[in-house]
Short mmCIF file of C-alpha atoms in Angstrom, two decimals:
data_model
loop_
_atom_site.label_atom_id
_atom_site.label_comp_id
_atom_site.label_asym_id
_atom_site.label_seq_id
_atom_site.Cartn_x
_atom_site.Cartn_y
_atom_site.Cartn_z
CA UNK R 309 81.03 95.34 88.39
CA UNK R 310 83.74 94.99 85.78
CA UNK R 311 86.18 92.27 84.92
CA UNK R 312 88.01 90.76 87.88
CA UNK R 313 91.28 89.01 87.14
CA UNK R 314 91.38 85.44 88.38
CA UNK R 315 95.12 85.28 88.94
CA UNK R 316 96.63 86.03 92.34
CA UNK R 317 99.96 87.76 92.03
CA UNK R 318 102.57 86.61 94.55
CA UNK R 319 105.26 88.88 95.97
CA UNK R 320 108.65 87.91 97.35
CA UNK R 321 111.55 89.48 99.21
CA UNK R 322 113.86 89.81 96.21
CA UNK R 323 115.20 92.40 93.78
CA UNK R 324 111.64 93.21 92.71
CA UNK R 325 110.89 94.26 96.28
CA UNK R 326 113.66 96.87 96.23
CA UNK R 327 112.47 98.04 92.82
CA UNK R 328 108.98 98.54 94.22
CA UNK R 329 110.43 100.22 97.31
CA UNK R 330 112.38 102.68 95.16
CA UNK R 331 109.22 103.48 93.19
CA UNK R 332 107.41 104.24 96.43
CA UNK R 333 110.24 106.48 97.65
CA UNK R 334 110.62 108.23 94.32
CA UNK R 335 107.02 108.86 93.36
CA UNK R 336 105.21 108.95 96.67
CA UNK R 337 107.41 109.82 99.60
CA UNK R 338 109.34 112.62 97.96
CA UNK R 339 107.14 114.29 95.34
CA UNK R 340 109.03 117.50 96.13
CA UNK R 341 111.21 118.91 98.87
CA UNK R 342 108.92 119.27 101.85
CA UNK R 343 108.65 118.63 105.55
CA UNK R 344 109.30 114.90 105.09
CA UNK R 345 112.89 115.57 104.00
CA UNK R 346 113.41 118.01 106.88
CA UNK R 347 112.07 115.43 109.33
CA UNK R 348 114.45 112.78 107.99
CA UNK R 349 117.38 115.14 108.53
CA UNK R 350 116.19 116.03 112.03
CA UNK R 351 115.73 112.34 112.84
CA UNK R 352 119.27 111.67 111.64
CA UNK R 353 120.74 114.50 113.72
CA UNK R 354 118.85 113.46 116.87
CA UNK R 355 119.78 109.80 116.31
CA UNK R 356 123.47 110.70 115.94
CA UNK R 357 123.27 112.66 119.18
CA UNK R 358 121.58 109.71 120.85
CA UNK R 359 124.35 107.35 119.71
CA UNK R 360 127.07 109.71 120.96
CA UNK R 361 125.44 109.97 124.37
CA UNK R 362 124.83 106.21 124.28
CA UNK R 363 128.55 105.57 123.81
CA UNK R 364 129.48 107.53 126.92
CA UNK R 365 126.62 105.88 128.78
CA UNK R 366 128.05 102.48 127.89
CA UNK R 367 131.36 103.40 129.50
CA UNK R 368 129.73 104.17 132.87
CA UNK R 369 129.63 100.52 134.13
CA UNK R 370 133.36 100.04 133.45
CA UNK R 371 134.27 103.20 135.34
CA UNK R 372 131.95 102.13 138.15
CA UNK R 373 133.72 98.75 138.41
CA UNK R 374 137.08 100.50 138.72
CA UNK R 375 135.79 102.92 141.37
CA UNK R 376 134.32 100.05 143.40
CA UNK R 377 137.42 97.87 143.14
CA UNK R 378 139.62 100.82 144.15
CA UNK R 379 137.13 101.76 146.90
CA UNK R 380 137.26 105.38 145.73
CA UNK R 381 134.16 107.15 147.13
CA UNK R 382 134.77 110.48 145.39
CA UNK R 383 135.13 108.83 141.98
CA UNK R 384 132.06 106.68 142.68
CA UNK R 385 129.78 109.68 143.36
CA UNK R 386 131.28 111.63 140.47
CA UNK R 387 130.50 108.74 138.10
CA UNK R 388 127.06 108.38 139.68
CA UNK R 389 126.21 112.03 138.94
CA UNK R 390 127.57 112.00 135.38
CA UNK R 391 125.89 108.68 134.67
CA UNK R 392 122.52 110.02 135.86
CA UNK R 393 122.81 113.06 133.58
CA UNK R 394 123.87 110.88 130.66
CA UNK R 395 120.91 108.53 131.13
CA UNK R 396 118.49 111.46 131.33
CA UNK R 397 119.97 112.88 128.13
CA UNK R 398 119.83 109.47 126.44
CA UNK R 399 116.16 108.92 127.28
CA UNK R 400 115.30 112.46 126.14
CA UNK R 401 117.03 111.90 122.79
CA UNK R 402 115.29 108.53 122.35
CA UNK R 403 111.94 110.25 122.98
CA UNK R 404 112.78 113.02 120.49
CA UNK R 405 113.80 110.43 117.89
CA UNK R 406 110.45 108.68 118.32
CA UNK R 407 108.61 112.01 118.18
CA UNK R 408 110.36 112.98 114.95
CA UNK R 409 109.70 109.53 113.50
CA UNK R 410 105.97 109.79 114.22
CA UNK R 411 105.78 113.14 112.46
CA UNK R 412 107.75 111.64 109.59
CA UNK R 413 105.10 108.90 109.41
CA UNK R 414 102.33 111.51 109.27
CA UNK R 415 103.96 113.42 106.42
CA UNK R 416 104.81 110.27 104.47
CA UNK R 417 101.25 109.04 104.81
CA UNK R 418 99.97 112.43 103.65
CA UNK R 419 102.26 112.34 100.60
CA UNK R 420 101.36 108.73 99.79
CA UNK R 421 97.61 109.26 100.04
CA UNK R 422 97.71 112.50 98.04
CA UNK R 423 99.78 110.95 95.26
CA UNK R 424 97.60 107.83 95.10
CA UNK R 425 94.47 109.97 95.05
CA UNK R 426 95.98 112.00 92.23
CA UNK R 427 96.43 108.86 90.14
CA UNK R 428 93.23 107.15 91.27
CA UNK R 429 90.96 110.05 90.36
CA UNK R 430 92.76 111.03 87.15
CA UNK R 431 91.05 110.30 83.84
CA UNK R 432 88.41 108.25 85.70
CA UNK R 433 90.95 105.59 86.63
CA UNK R 434 88.83 104.66 89.66
CA UNK R 435 85.91 103.87 87.35
CA UNK R 436 88.02 101.78 84.99
CA UNK R 437 89.50 99.72 87.83
CA UNK R 438 86.25 99.20 89.73
CA UNK R 439 83.77 98.89 86.87
CA UNK R 440 85.61 97.74 83.72
CA UNK R 441 88.85 95.87 84.42
CA UNK R 442 90.74 95.83 87.73
CA UNK R 443 94.03 94.84 85.99
CA UNK R 444 94.78 92.65 89.01
CA UNK R 445 94.43 95.47 91.56
CA UNK R 446 92.41 93.94 94.37
CA UNK R 447 90.62 96.16 96.88
CA UNK R 448 92.04 99.55 95.83
CA UNK R 449 90.29 101.17 98.80
CA UNK R 450 92.30 98.94 101.15
CA UNK R 451 95.54 99.83 99.37
CA UNK R 452 94.93 103.57 99.77
CA UNK R 453 93.67 103.47 103.35
CA UNK R 454 94.93 100.54 105.41
CA UNK R 455 98.02 99.45 103.45
CA UNK R 456 99.46 102.95 103.07
CA UNK R 457 99.00 103.52 106.80
CA UNK R 458 100.83 100.33 107.76
CA UNK R 459 103.54 100.81 105.16
CA UNK R 460 104.42 104.38 106.14
CA UNK R 461 104.19 103.49 109.84
CA UNK R 462 106.73 100.69 109.55
CA UNK R 463 109.00 102.71 107.28
CA UNK R 464 109.08 105.85 109.40
CA UNK R 465 109.06 104.35 112.89
CA UNK R 466 110.68 100.90 112.68
CA UNK R 467 112.99 101.02 109.67
CA UNK R 468 114.26 104.50 108.79
CA UNK R 469 115.68 105.47 112.24
CA UNK R 470 117.75 102.27 112.36
CA UNK R 471 118.65 102.36 108.69
CA UNK R 472 119.94 105.93 108.47
CA UNK R 473 122.08 105.72 111.63
CA UNK R 474 123.20 102.10 111.15
CA UNK R 475 126.16 102.70 108.78
CA UNK R 476 127.65 105.40 111.04
CA UNK R 477 127.32 103.24 114.15
CA UNK R 478 128.81 100.19 112.44
CA UNK R 479 131.75 102.19 111.08
CA UNK R 480 132.61 103.71 114.47
CA UNK R 481 132.29 100.53 116.53
CA UNK R 482 134.20 98.58 113.89
CA UNK R 483 137.09 101.00 114.47
CA UNK R 484 136.81 100.58 118.27
CA UNK R 485 136.69 96.78 117.95
CA UNK R 486 139.74 96.75 115.68
CA UNK R 487 141.75 98.69 118.29
CA UNK R 488 141.36 95.89 120.84
CA UNK R 489 140.37 92.63 119.08
CA UNK R 490 142.15 93.26 115.76
CA UNK R 491 141.15 91.90 112.37
CA UNK R 492 140.18 88.51 113.78
CA UNK R 493 137.53 90.04 116.06
CA UNK R 494 136.10 92.06 113.18
CA UNK R 495 136.07 88.99 110.93
CA UNK R 496 134.12 86.99 113.53
CA UNK R 497 131.43 89.66 113.91
CA UNK R 498 131.13 90.36 110.18
CA UNK R 499 131.02 86.63 109.42
CA UNK R 500 128.25 86.28 111.99
CA UNK R 501 126.33 89.03 110.20
CA UNK R 502 126.76 87.44 106.74
CA UNK R 503 125.41 84.12 108.03
CA UNK R 504 122.44 85.98 109.49
CA UNK R 505 121.70 87.74 106.19
CA UNK R 506 121.80 84.48 104.19
CA UNK R 507 119.51 82.63 106.59
CA UNK R 508 117.12 85.59 106.74
CA UNK R 509 116.87 85.71 102.96
CA UNK R 510 115.93 82.02 102.82
CA UNK R 511 113.30 82.34 105.56
CA UNK R 512 111.70 85.68 104.72
CA UNK R 513 110.72 85.13 101.07
CA UNK R 514 108.02 82.47 101.72
CA UNK R 515 106.65 84.58 104.56
CA UNK R 516 106.30 87.59 102.22
CA UNK R 517 104.19 85.55 99.78
CA UNK R 518 101.73 84.45 102.44
CA UNK R 519 101.66 87.91 104.01
CA UNK R 520 100.53 89.40 100.67
CA UNK R 521 97.89 86.68 100.28
CA UNK R 522 96.67 87.30 103.83
CA UNK R 523 96.34 91.03 103.18
CA UNK R 524 94.25 90.34 100.06
CA UNK R 525 91.98 87.99 102.02
CA UNK R 526 91.65 90.66 104.73
CA UNK R 527 90.41 93.09 102.09
CA UNK R 528 87.93 90.57 100.69
CA UNK R 529 86.58 89.82 104.17
CA UNK R 530 86.20 93.51 105.00
CA UNK R 531 84.51 94.21 101.65
CA UNK R 532 82.01 91.40 102.25
CA UNK R 533 80.90 93.00 105.50
CA UNK R 534 80.70 96.42 103.81
CA UNK R 535 78.30 94.98 101.22
CA UNK R 536 76.21 93.40 104.00
CA UNK R 537 76.03 96.76 105.78
CA UNK R 538 75.15 98.69 102.61
CA UNK R 539 72.48 96.19 101.56
CA UNK R 540 71.14 95.21 104.97
CA UNK R 541 67.50 96.02 104.18
CA UNK R 542 67.47 94.18 100.84
CA UNK R 543 69.17 91.19 102.43
CA UNK R 544 66.69 91.16 105.32
CA UNK R 545 63.73 91.32 102.94
CA UNK R 546 65.14 88.23 101.21
CA UNK R 547 65.50 86.47 104.59
CA UNK R 548 69.14 85.98 103.67
CA UNK R 549 70.52 85.58 107.19
CA UNK R 550 71.59 81.97 106.65
CA UNK R 551 73.17 82.76 103.29
CA UNK R 552 75.11 85.74 104.63
CA UNK R 553 76.16 83.69 107.67
CA UNK R 554 77.58 80.93 105.48
CA UNK R 555 79.24 83.31 103.01
CA UNK R 556 80.86 85.49 105.68
CA UNK R 557 82.17 82.38 107.43
CA UNK R 558 83.46 80.94 104.14
CA UNK R 559 85.36 84.11 103.26
CA UNK R 560 86.67 84.39 106.82
CA UNK R 561 87.82 80.77 106.75
CA UNK R 562 89.85 81.49 103.63
CA UNK R 563 91.47 84.39 105.49
CA UNK R 564 92.00 82.25 108.59
CA UNK R 565 93.83 79.48 106.74
CA UNK R 566 96.07 82.02 105.03
CA UNK R 567 96.89 83.49 108.42
CA UNK R 568 97.74 80.00 109.66
CA UNK R 569 100.20 79.52 106.80
CA UNK R 570 101.64 83.00 107.32
CA UNK R 571 102.18 82.41 111.03
CA UNK R 572 103.67 78.98 110.31
CA UNK R 573 106.30 80.62 108.09
CA UNK R 574 106.79 83.36 110.66
CA UNK R 575 107.80 80.84 113.36
CA UNK R 576 111.24 79.99 111.91
CA UNK R 577 111.81 83.71 111.28
CA UNK R 578 111.03 84.52 114.91
CA UNK R 579 113.27 81.69 116.14
CA UNK R 580 116.20 82.84 114.01
CA UNK R 581 115.67 86.48 114.99
CA UNK R 582 115.73 85.68 118.71
CA UNK R 583 118.66 83.28 118.38
CA UNK R 584 120.67 85.80 116.37
CA UNK R 585 119.94 88.53 118.93
CA UNK R 586 120.71 86.54 122.07
CA UNK R 587 123.70 84.60 120.78
CA UNK R 588 125.33 87.90 119.87
CA UNK R 589 125.82 88.51 123.59
CA UNK R 590 127.78 85.28 124.00
CA UNK R 591 129.80 86.06 120.87
CA UNK R 592 130.84 89.42 122.33
CA UNK R 593 132.36 87.63 125.35
CA UNK R 594 134.04 85.07 123.09
CA UNK R 595 135.81 87.93 121.33
CA UNK R 596 137.24 88.97 124.73
CA UNK R 597 139.43 85.87 124.36
CA UNK R 598 141.46 87.63 121.65
CA UNK R 599 142.85 90.67 123.58
CA UNK R 600 143.23 88.77 126.89
CA UNK R 601 144.56 85.33 125.90
CA UNK R 602 145.95 85.87 122.39
CA UNK R 603 147.23 89.46 122.30
CA UNK R 604 147.97 89.76 126.08
CA UNK R 605 147.12 93.45 126.01
CA UNK R 606 146.21 93.66 129.71
CA UNK R 607 148.94 91.49 131.30
CA UNK R 608 150.60 94.48 133.03
CA UNK R 609 147.36 96.17 134.12
CA UNK R 610 146.00 96.20 137.70
CA UNK R 611 142.77 94.26 138.34
CA UNK R 612 140.65 97.41 138.52
CA UNK R 613 141.81 98.59 135.08
CA UNK R 614 141.31 95.10 133.63
CA UNK R 615 137.72 95.05 134.95
CA UNK R 616 137.03 98.44 133.37
CA UNK R 617 138.64 97.35 130.08
CA UNK R 618 136.60 94.11 129.99
CA UNK R 619 133.40 96.05 130.66
CA UNK R 620 134.19 98.69 128.04
CA UNK R 621 135.23 96.09 125.46
CA UNK R 622 132.10 94.04 126.14
CA UNK R 623 130.03 97.15 125.53
CA UNK R 624 131.80 97.89 122.21
CA UNK R 625 131.60 94.31 120.96
CA UNK R 626 127.97 93.89 122.03
CA UNK R 627 127.04 97.19 120.42
CA UNK R 628 128.67 96.26 117.13
CA UNK R 629 126.95 92.87 117.14
CA UNK R 630 123.70 94.55 118.13
CA UNK R 631 124.06 97.03 115.26
CA UNK R 632 124.20 94.11 112.85
CA UNK R 633 121.35 92.27 114.58
CA UNK R 634 119.19 95.39 114.29
CA UNK R 635 119.79 95.34 110.55
CA UNK R 636 118.93 91.65 110.30
CA UNK R 637 115.87 92.25 112.49
CA UNK R 638 114.80 94.81 109.91
CA UNK R 639 114.51 91.99 107.40
CA UNK R 640 111.56 90.60 109.36
CA UNK R 641 109.87 94.02 109.30
CA UNK R 642 110.75 94.42 105.63
CA UNK R 643 109.40 90.96 104.92
CA UNK R 644 106.07 91.82 106.54
CA UNK R 645 106.07 95.19 104.78
CA UNK R 646 106.89 93.65 101.40
CA UNK R 647 103.42 92.15 101.34
CA UNK R 648 102.13 95.73 101.58
CA UNK R 649 104.67 97.77 99.58
CA UNK R 650 104.61 95.63 96.46
CA UNK R 651 100.80 95.59 96.05
CA UNK R 652 100.72 99.36 96.62
CA UNK R 653 103.47 99.85 94.03
CA UNK R 654 101.65 97.47 91.69
CA UNK R 655 98.52 99.60 92.12
CA UNK R 656 100.51 102.67 91.09
CA UNK R 657 101.57 100.89 87.89
CA UNK R 658 98.00 99.95 87.10
CA UNK R 659 96.86 103.53 87.64
CA UNK R 660 99.35 104.83 85.08
CA UNK R 661 98.06 106.55 81.97
CA UNK R 662 98.84 103.74 79.54
CA UNK R 663 96.28 101.47 81.20
CA UNK R 664 93.47 104.00 81.19
CA UNK R 665 90.84 103.81 78.49
CA UNK R 666 91.74 105.94 75.51
CA UNK R 667 88.69 106.88 73.52
CA UNK R 668 88.59 108.18 69.99
CA UNK R 669 85.72 110.31 71.25
CA UNK R 670 86.25 113.88 70.20
CA UNK R 671 85.47 116.87 72.38
CA UNK R 672 85.68 120.04 70.37
CA UNK R 673 84.17 123.48 70.09
CA UNK R 674 82.56 123.58 66.66
CA UNK R 675 81.97 126.87 64.95
CA UNK R 676 78.24 126.15 64.87
CA UNK R 677 75.85 126.13 67.82
CA UNK R 678 75.59 122.34 67.81
CA UNK R 679 75.62 120.93 71.34
CA UNK R 680 76.41 117.36 70.28
CA UNK R 681 76.96 115.50 67.03
CA UNK R 682 76.95 111.72 66.65
CA UNK R 683 77.72 109.89 63.40
CA UNK R 684 77.58 106.13 62.70
CA UNK R 685 78.17 105.20 66.33
CA UNK R 686 78.99 101.59 67.21
CA UNK R 687 79.98 100.21 70.61
CA UNK R 688 80.27 96.94 72.51
CA UNK R 689 80.86 95.70 76.04
CA UNK R 690 84.36 96.84 77.19
CA UNK R 691 85.26 93.47 78.68
CA UNK R 692 84.05 91.51 75.64
CA UNK R 693 84.22 93.20 72.24
CA UNK R 694 82.41 90.24 70.67
CA UNK R 695 79.16 91.39 72.29
CA UNK R 696 78.11 94.34 70.14
CA UNK R 697 75.41 96.58 71.59
CA UNK R 698 75.05 99.02 68.69
CA UNK R 699 76.37 98.60 65.16
CA UNK R 700 76.62 101.89 63.23
CA UNK R 701 72.94 102.70 63.56
CA UNK R 702 72.96 105.91 65.60
CA UNK R 703 73.46 109.34 64.07
CA UNK R 704 72.03 112.75 64.88
CA UNK R 705 73.16 116.34 64.58
CA UNK R 706 71.96 119.76 65.67
CA UNK R 707 69.89 118.79 68.67
CA UNK R 708 66.94 121.13 68.31
CA UNK R 709 64.42 118.89 70.02
CA UNK R 710 64.23 116.48 72.93
CA UNK R 711 65.13 112.82 72.38
CA UNK R 712 63.55 109.70 73.85
CA UNK R 713 65.54 106.45 73.66
CA UNK R 714 63.44 103.33 74.31
CA UNK R 715 64.10 99.62 74.09
CA UNK R 716 64.05 96.36 76.09
CA UNK R 717 66.22 95.90 79.13
CA UNK R 718 69.81 95.02 78.31
CA UNK R 719 69.80 96.36 74.76
CA UNK R 720 72.43 99.00 75.52
CA UNK R 721 70.42 102.15 76.28
CA UNK R 722 72.36 103.05 79.43
CA UNK R 723 75.57 102.12 77.64
CA UNK R 724 74.91 104.96 75.20
CA UNK R 725 75.33 107.48 78.02
CA UNK R 726 78.51 105.72 79.13
CA UNK R 727 79.95 106.03 75.62
CA UNK R 728 78.93 109.68 75.26
CA UNK R 729 80.38 110.37 78.72
CA UNK R 730 83.71 108.78 77.72
CA UNK R 731 83.42 106.00 80.28
CA UNK R 732 83.36 103.40 77.49
CA UNK R 733 85.14 103.58 74.19
CA UNK R 734 83.24 103.26 70.94
CA UNK R 735 84.20 100.74 68.29
CA UNK R 736 83.62 103.20 65.47
CA UNK R 737 81.89 106.42 64.66
CA UNK R 738 82.27 109.97 65.89
CA UNK R 739 80.94 111.76 68.95
CA UNK R 740 81.60 115.49 69.12
CA UNK R 741 80.59 117.57 72.11
CA UNK R 742 80.65 121.35 72.13
CA UNK R 743 82.64 122.47 75.16
CA UNK R 744 80.80 125.81 75.21
CA UNK R 745 77.71 124.10 76.56
CA UNK R 746 77.11 122.46 79.92
CA UNK R 747 75.92 118.85 79.71
CA UNK R 748 74.69 116.89 82.75
CA UNK R 749 74.04 113.19 83.24
CA UNK R 750 71.56 111.81 85.75
CA UNK R 751 71.79 108.04 86.35
CA UNK R 752 68.96 105.87 87.58
CA UNK R 753 70.63 105.31 90.95
CA UNK R 754 71.52 108.73 92.39
CA UNK R 755 74.89 109.18 94.04
CA UNK R 756 75.17 111.13 97.28
CA UNK R 757 78.76 111.32 98.55
CA UNK R 758 79.39 110.65 102.23
CA UNK R 759 81.19 112.95 104.63
CA UNK R 760 78.42 114.73 106.57
CA UNK R 761 77.63 117.07 103.67
CA UNK R 762 74.85 119.62 103.93
CA UNK R 763 71.86 119.71 101.61
CA UNK R 764 73.45 122.66 99.83
CA UNK R 765 76.63 120.66 99.16
CA UNK R 766 74.65 117.64 97.96
CA UNK R 767 72.75 119.75 95.43
CA UNK R 768 75.90 121.53 94.28
CA UNK R 769 77.68 118.19 93.79
CA UNK R 770 80.14 117.78 92.12
CA UNK R 771 80.92 121.50 92.36
CA UNK R 772 82.00 123.37 95.46
CA UNK R 773 80.19 126.68 95.55
CA UNK R 774 78.50 128.96 98.04
CA UNK R 775 75.26 130.25 96.56
CA UNK R 776 71.75 130.89 97.79
CA UNK R 777 69.52 128.04 96.69
CA UNK R 778 66.30 129.77 97.65
CA UNK R 779 66.69 132.22 94.76
CA UNK R 780 66.31 129.32 92.32
CA UNK R 781 63.08 128.08 93.87
CA UNK R 782 64.51 124.64 94.53
CA UNK R 783 63.35 124.34 98.12
CA UNK R 784 59.72 124.48 96.99
CA UNK R 785 60.37 121.29 95.04
CA UNK R 786 62.17 119.40 97.83
CA UNK R 787 60.12 119.19 101.01
CA UNK R 788 62.73 117.36 103.07
CA UNK R 789 65.74 119.22 104.41
CA UNK R 790 68.84 117.95 106.19
CA UNK R 791 67.54 114.38 106.35
CA UNK R 792 69.97 111.50 106.46
CA UNK R 793 70.71 109.81 103.15
CA UNK R 794 70.06 106.31 104.53
CA UNK R 795 66.49 107.26 105.44
CA UNK R 796 65.55 108.51 101.95
CA UNK R 797 63.32 106.37 99.78
CA UNK R 798 64.44 105.76 96.16
CA UNK R 799 61.85 108.31 95.00
CA UNK R 800 63.14 110.92 97.44
CA UNK R 801 66.68 110.27 96.30
CA UNK R 802 65.69 110.76 92.66
CA UNK R 803 63.94 114.03 93.53
CA UNK R 804 67.00 115.33 95.38
CA UNK R 805 69.23 114.34 92.47
CA UNK R 806 66.77 116.02 90.09
CA UNK R 807 67.20 119.25 92.04
CA UNK R 808 70.78 119.36 90.81
CA UNK R 809 69.46 119.93 87.29
CA UNK R 810 67.35 122.87 88.44
CA UNK R 811 70.32 124.30 90.27
CA UNK R 812 72.84 123.94 87.44
CA UNK R 813 70.41 124.63 84.55
CA UNK R 814 72.61 122.93 81.93
CA UNK R 815 72.14 123.36 78.20
CA UNK R 816 71.49 119.63 77.88
CA UNK R 817 70.74 116.82 80.33
CA UNK R 818 70.74 113.05 79.79
CA UNK R 819 68.43 111.09 82.10
CA UNK R 820 68.79 107.34 82.51
CA UNK R 821 65.45 106.22 83.96
CA UNK R 822 65.90 109.01 86.49
CA UNK R 823 62.19 109.16 87.38
CA UNK R 824 61.51 105.43 87.64
CA UNK R 825 60.81 105.54 91.40
CA UNK R 826 58.42 108.50 91.56
CA UNK R 827 54.68 108.68 90.96
CA UNK R 828 53.25 109.50 87.54
CA UNK R 829 51.95 112.86 88.71
CA UNK R 830 55.29 113.84 90.17
CA UNK R 831 57.10 112.55 87.10
CA UNK R 832 54.92 114.85 84.96
CA UNK R 833 55.76 117.78 87.20
CA UNK R 834 59.48 116.97 86.99
CA UNK R 835 59.40 116.95 83.18
CA UNK R 836 57.55 120.26 83.19
CA UNK R 837 60.40 121.68 85.25
CA UNK R 838 62.79 120.41 82.59
CA UNK R 839 61.50 123.14 80.30
CA UNK R 840 64.10 125.33 81.99
CA UNK R 841 66.69 123.14 80.24
CA UNK R 842 67.20 123.63 76.49
CA UNK R 843 67.33 119.97 75.46
CA UNK R 844 67.27 116.62 77.15
CA UNK R 845 67.72 112.97 76.30
CA UNK R 846 65.58 110.46 78.19
CA UNK R 847 66.43 106.75 78.48
CA UNK R 848 63.43 104.54 79.31
#
């Protein structure tokens, strides 16, 4: 494990949030014109159609009042039929809007994950973050999996449909309100909206901070249980049940208290959201006072027309208020999402090229047949340059014989392979590798990627090829086939990893205690098989 930053970065619902949101949109959601853009346009078109049908649907009650007051049966049944068709069309358009939004979510998640993977697995950024210095990026696996899913879900399903259609709806219903309630009615509704925005801003920011802290604690709690699962046998052999019980409860309690604080800050937000939504209905009736008692627009109208006008006006006023309340309601969703978007955006920053390790290691193709050349090599621990592991004492050229590197534990033998492999940077010296030759590294702990891979794929790792392994005589060396990784002993794992050398037949292989878990006789046989490789370096 590398250096873990102690600080805990807080996030707020402020200008930085919109900066992070723009970075997400620019670099993740729209890497190029694709189906996501088409789905946004289709969602907009369907939403506009839904609002148009919704407007005519809102006029149905007023016409029904007039038909009932006039006792006109023909008009009643005519309105009944048209209203039924309008409601069917409205529900169909709502369903299509949701369907388009869900596909938009799928494409946005695909784009986000692909772009994050591109940065995470570029120039060994995943190794630098997880093993050297996390640069404040906590639980990168959670950011890529869980956080991206929740972020794109909220954006595509809860926010975008309301956000893209909102300005058009507000503009139209502002015009309809002005035609009956005048400037005073518009001023009342817009003033109501401004008050809502100010109060929301004051209430949401603290909630965002605790939401981000809760998400981090969720990742820590999940990771703790992953480590228990992955090391269950070792833990059981240590009789560590009580320790794991206490530690899991301690980490969960930290999460629980953060959730308590988050929910405590969410309470005033929920109260204000509900108050703003419900009081908007009363406000819409208060605005009716303007055309009826102040402007006297309907003084010469019959009662049936006045009833229809009141119903239609109530619908327009309520819809305009509701359009604003939907925007203010988005602030609660944005506040919850800010605790996700900003850490994801922060992770993108930390995965940028300027934070990756830049070695002065040279990889060239010399004119000679030298596989590797090392001169006056010095290196230290990446997280603490004061701890020097090797000080200008290693040099060799023209590898024409096998090399054995020995020394006490912790003296930096394995670190030599990390430096040669460009995982660590050297303090001084030169390392030149000839790109004409294939060089393999075999660590002490073999790595077998998950994903229900076949034995063929495990041996070919990290390459994807389709070749016949039997022609290389590898199956005679490995007596177990298609056995689950979790059931393999350490010696069996080392033998399976060793088979990769026989399959690839590199020009040079570096082994870091890669036979430590096998018997002496088998180790001798494995080194005899290494004669198929030109040169090798053994760390013991």
